[in-house]
mmCIF file of C-alpha atoms in Angstrom:
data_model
loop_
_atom_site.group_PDB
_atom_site.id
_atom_site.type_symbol
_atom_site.label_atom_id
_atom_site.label_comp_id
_atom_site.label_asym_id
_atom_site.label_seq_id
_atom_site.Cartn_x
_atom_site.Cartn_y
_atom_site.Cartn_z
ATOM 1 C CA UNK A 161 244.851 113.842 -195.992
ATOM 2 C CA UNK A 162 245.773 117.746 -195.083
ATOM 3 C CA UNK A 163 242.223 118.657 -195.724
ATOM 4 C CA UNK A 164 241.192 116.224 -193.152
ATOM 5 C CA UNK A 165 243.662 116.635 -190.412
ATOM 6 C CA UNK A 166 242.615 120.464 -190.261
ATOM 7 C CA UNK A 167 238.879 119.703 -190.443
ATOM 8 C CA UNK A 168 239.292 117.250 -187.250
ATOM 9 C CA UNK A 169 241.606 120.099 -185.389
ATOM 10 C CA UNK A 170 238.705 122.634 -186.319
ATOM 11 C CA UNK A 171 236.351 119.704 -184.423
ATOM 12 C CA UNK A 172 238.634 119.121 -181.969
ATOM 13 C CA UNK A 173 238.952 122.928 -181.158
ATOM 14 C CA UNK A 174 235.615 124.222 -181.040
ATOM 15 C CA UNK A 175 234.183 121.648 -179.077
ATOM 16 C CA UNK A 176 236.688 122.142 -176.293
ATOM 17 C CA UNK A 177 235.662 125.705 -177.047
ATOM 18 C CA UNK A 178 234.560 126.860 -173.247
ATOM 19 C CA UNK A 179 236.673 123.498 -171.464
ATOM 20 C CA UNK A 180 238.317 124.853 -168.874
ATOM 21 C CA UNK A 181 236.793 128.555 -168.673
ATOM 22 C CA UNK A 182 235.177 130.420 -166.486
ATOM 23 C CA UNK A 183 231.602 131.681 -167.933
ATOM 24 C CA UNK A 184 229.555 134.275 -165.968
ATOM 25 C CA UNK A 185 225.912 134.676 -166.674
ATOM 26 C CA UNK A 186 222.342 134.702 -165.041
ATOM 27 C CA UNK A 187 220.106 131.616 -164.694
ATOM 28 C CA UNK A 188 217.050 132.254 -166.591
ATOM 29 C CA UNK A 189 216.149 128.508 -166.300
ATOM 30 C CA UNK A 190 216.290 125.323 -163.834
ATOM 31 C CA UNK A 191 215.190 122.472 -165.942
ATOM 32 C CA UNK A 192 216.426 119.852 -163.034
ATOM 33 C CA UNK A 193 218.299 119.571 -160.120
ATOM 34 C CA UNK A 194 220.982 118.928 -162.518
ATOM 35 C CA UNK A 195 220.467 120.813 -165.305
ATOM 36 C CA UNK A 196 220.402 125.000 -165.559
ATOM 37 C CA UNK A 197 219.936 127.032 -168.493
ATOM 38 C CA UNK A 198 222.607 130.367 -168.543
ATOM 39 C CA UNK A 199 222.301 133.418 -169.947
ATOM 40 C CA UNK A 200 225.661 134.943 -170.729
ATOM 41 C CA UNK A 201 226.721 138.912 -171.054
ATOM 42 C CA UNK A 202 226.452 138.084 -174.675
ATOM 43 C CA UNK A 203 222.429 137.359 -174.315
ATOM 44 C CA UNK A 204 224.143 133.715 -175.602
ATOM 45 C CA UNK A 205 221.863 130.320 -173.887
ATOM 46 C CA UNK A 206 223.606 127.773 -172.126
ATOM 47 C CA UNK A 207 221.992 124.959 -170.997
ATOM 48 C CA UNK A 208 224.516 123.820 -168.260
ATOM 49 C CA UNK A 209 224.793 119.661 -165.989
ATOM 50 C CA UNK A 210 226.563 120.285 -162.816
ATOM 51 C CA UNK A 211 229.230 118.173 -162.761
ATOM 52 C CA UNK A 212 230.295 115.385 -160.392
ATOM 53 C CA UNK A 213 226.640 114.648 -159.690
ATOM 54 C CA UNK A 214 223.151 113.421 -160.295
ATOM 55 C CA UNK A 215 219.968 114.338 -158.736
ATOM 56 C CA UNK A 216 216.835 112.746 -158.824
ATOM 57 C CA UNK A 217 214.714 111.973 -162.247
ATOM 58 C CA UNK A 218 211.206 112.700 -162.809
ATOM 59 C CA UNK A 219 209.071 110.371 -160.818
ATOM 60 C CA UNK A 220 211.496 109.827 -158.133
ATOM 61 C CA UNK A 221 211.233 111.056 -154.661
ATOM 62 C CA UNK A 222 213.153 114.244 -153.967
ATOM 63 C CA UNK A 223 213.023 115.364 -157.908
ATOM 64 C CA UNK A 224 210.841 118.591 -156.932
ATOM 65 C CA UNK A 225 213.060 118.844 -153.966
ATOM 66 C CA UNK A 226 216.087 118.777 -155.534
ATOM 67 C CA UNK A 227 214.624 121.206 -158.410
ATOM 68 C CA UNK A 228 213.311 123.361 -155.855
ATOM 69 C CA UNK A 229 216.525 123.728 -154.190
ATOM 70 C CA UNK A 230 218.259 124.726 -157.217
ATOM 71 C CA UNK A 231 215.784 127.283 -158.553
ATOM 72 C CA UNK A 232 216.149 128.968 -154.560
ATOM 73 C CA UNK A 233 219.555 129.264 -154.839
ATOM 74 C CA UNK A 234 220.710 130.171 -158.185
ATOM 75 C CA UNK A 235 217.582 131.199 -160.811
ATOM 76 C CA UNK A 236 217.225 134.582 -162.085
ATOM 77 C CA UNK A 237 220.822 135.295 -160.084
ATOM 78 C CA UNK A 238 224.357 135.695 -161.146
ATOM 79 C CA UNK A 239 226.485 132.723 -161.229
ATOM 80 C CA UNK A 240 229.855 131.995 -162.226
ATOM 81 C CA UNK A 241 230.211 128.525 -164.227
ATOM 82 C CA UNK A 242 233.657 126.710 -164.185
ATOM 83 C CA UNK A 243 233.218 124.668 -167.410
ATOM 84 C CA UNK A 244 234.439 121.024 -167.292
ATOM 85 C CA UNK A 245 233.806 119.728 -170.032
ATOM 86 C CA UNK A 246 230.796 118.835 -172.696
ATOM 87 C CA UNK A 247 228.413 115.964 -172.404
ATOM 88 C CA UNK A 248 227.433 113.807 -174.933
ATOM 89 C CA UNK A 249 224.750 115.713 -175.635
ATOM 90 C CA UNK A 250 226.631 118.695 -176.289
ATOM 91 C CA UNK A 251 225.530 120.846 -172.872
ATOM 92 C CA UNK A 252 228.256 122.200 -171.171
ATOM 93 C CA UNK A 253 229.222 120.150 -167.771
ATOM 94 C CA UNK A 254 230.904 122.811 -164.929
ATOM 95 C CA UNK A 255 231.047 123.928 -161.545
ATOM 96 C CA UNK A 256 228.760 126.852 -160.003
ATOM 97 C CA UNK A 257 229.656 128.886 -158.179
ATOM 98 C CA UNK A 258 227.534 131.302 -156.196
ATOM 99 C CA UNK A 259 227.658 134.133 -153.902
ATOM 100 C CA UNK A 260 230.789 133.928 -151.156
ATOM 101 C CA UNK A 261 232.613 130.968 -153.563
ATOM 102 C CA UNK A 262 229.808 128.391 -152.633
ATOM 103 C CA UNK A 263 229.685 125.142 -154.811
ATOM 104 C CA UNK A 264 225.964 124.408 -156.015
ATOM 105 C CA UNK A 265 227.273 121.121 -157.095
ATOM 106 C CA UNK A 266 228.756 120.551 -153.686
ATOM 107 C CA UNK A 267 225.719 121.781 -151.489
ATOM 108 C CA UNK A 268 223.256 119.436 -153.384
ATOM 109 C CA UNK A 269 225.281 116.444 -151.903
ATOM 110 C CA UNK A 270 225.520 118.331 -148.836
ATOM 111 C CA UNK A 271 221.962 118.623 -148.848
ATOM 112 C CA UNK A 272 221.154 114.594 -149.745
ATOM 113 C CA UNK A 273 219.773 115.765 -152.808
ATOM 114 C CA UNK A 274 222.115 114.391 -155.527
ATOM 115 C CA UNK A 275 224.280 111.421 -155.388
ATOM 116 C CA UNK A 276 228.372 111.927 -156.094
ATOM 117 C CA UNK A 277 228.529 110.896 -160.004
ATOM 118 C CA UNK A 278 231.721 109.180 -159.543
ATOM 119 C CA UNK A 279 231.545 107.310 -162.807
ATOM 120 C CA UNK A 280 232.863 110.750 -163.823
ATOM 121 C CA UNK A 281 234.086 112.597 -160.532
ATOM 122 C CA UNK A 282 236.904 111.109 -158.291
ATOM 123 C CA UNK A 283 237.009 113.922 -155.675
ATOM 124 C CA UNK A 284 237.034 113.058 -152.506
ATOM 125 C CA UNK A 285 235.389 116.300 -151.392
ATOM 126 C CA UNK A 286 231.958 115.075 -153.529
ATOM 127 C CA UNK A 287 233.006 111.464 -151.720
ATOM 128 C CA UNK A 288 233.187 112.712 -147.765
ATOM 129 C CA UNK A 289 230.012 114.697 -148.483
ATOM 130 C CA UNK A 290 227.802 111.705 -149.901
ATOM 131 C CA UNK A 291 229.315 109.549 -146.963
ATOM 132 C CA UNK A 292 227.989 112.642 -144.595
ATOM 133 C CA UNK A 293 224.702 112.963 -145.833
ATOM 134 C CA UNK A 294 224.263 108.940 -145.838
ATOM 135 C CA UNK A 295 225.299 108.680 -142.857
ATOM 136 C CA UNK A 296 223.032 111.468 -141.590
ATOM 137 C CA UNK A 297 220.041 109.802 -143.616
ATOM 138 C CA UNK A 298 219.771 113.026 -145.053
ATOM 139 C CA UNK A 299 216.718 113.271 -147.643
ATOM 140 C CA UNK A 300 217.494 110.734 -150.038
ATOM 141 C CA UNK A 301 219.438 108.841 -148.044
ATOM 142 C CA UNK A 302 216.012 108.631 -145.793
ATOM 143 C CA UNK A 303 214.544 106.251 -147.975
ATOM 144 C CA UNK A 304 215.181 102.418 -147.542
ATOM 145 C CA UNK A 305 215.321 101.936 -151.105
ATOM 146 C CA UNK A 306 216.970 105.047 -152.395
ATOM 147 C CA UNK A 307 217.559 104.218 -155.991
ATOM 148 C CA UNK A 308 220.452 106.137 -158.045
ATOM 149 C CA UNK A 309 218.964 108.254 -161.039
ATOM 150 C CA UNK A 310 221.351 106.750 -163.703
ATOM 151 C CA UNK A 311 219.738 103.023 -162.312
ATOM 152 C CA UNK A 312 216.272 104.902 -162.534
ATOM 153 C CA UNK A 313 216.948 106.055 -166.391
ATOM 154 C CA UNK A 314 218.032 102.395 -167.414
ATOM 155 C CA UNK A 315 215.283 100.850 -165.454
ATOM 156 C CA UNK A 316 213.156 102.931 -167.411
ATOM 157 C CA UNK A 317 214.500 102.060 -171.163
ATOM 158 C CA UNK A 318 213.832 98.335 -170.331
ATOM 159 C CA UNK A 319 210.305 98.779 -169.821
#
């Protein structure tokens, strides 16, 4: 029973392993709107989902957009990642920040180009800003039929 109580807290403590801290790096990779790849001080990878959001999938409208946005702002540039938590797929969910304290997370729903995740995210910050950008019919929230990507994704499994 002792053997297995410290092999859980070893679990338990190394994946919480970067909860909570602040990572700096370079962005040697924008795989999605959503989804960097950092390169630490430490040459160590991190592929990083912004948290408190969701930008468009493959094959919908605004994905390249979205992606495009991203890579402007943030790739091959300095960042600073406030790490969240981890995702079920073990990538490391934060906050970046860039130059002058701006949220990336923040300015994507500021943009229209990522809907507030709120299945994980309760901010109202991430809330007002999807209600702005709605309300302005701002790129995604141009379309008539402006579908959310985690609808899109299990659309996509049933067919």
């Amino acid at each position: 029973m002792k053997k297995i109580t410290i092999l859980l807290l070893l679990l338990l403590a190394s994946s919480s392993l970067f909860c909570g801290d602040i990572i700096k790096g370079r962005i040697i990779k924008v795989t999605d709107g959503d989804t960097v790849t950092l390169l630490t001080k430490n040459n160590k990878q991190l592929k990083i989902r912004l948290y408190g959001i969701d930008c468009p999938e493959k094959g919908q409208d605004f994905y390249q957009v979205a992606k495009d946005y991203v890579s402007d702002a943030i790739y091959d540039k300095k960042v600073q990642v406030e790490i969240i938590n981890k995702d079920r797929y073990q990538r490391s969910v934060g906050v970046i920040w860039m130059d002058k304290n701006v949220n990336l997370n923040l300015e994507l729903i500021n943009q229209g180009l990522a809907w507030h995740y709120k299945q994980f995210d309760k901010s109202e910050s991430y809330a007002e800003a999807e209600r702005i950008a709605r309300k302005n019919k701002s790129k995604i929230w141009s379309l008539a039929n402006a579908t959310a990507p985690w609808e899109f994704r299990k659309n996509k499994k049933k067919k």
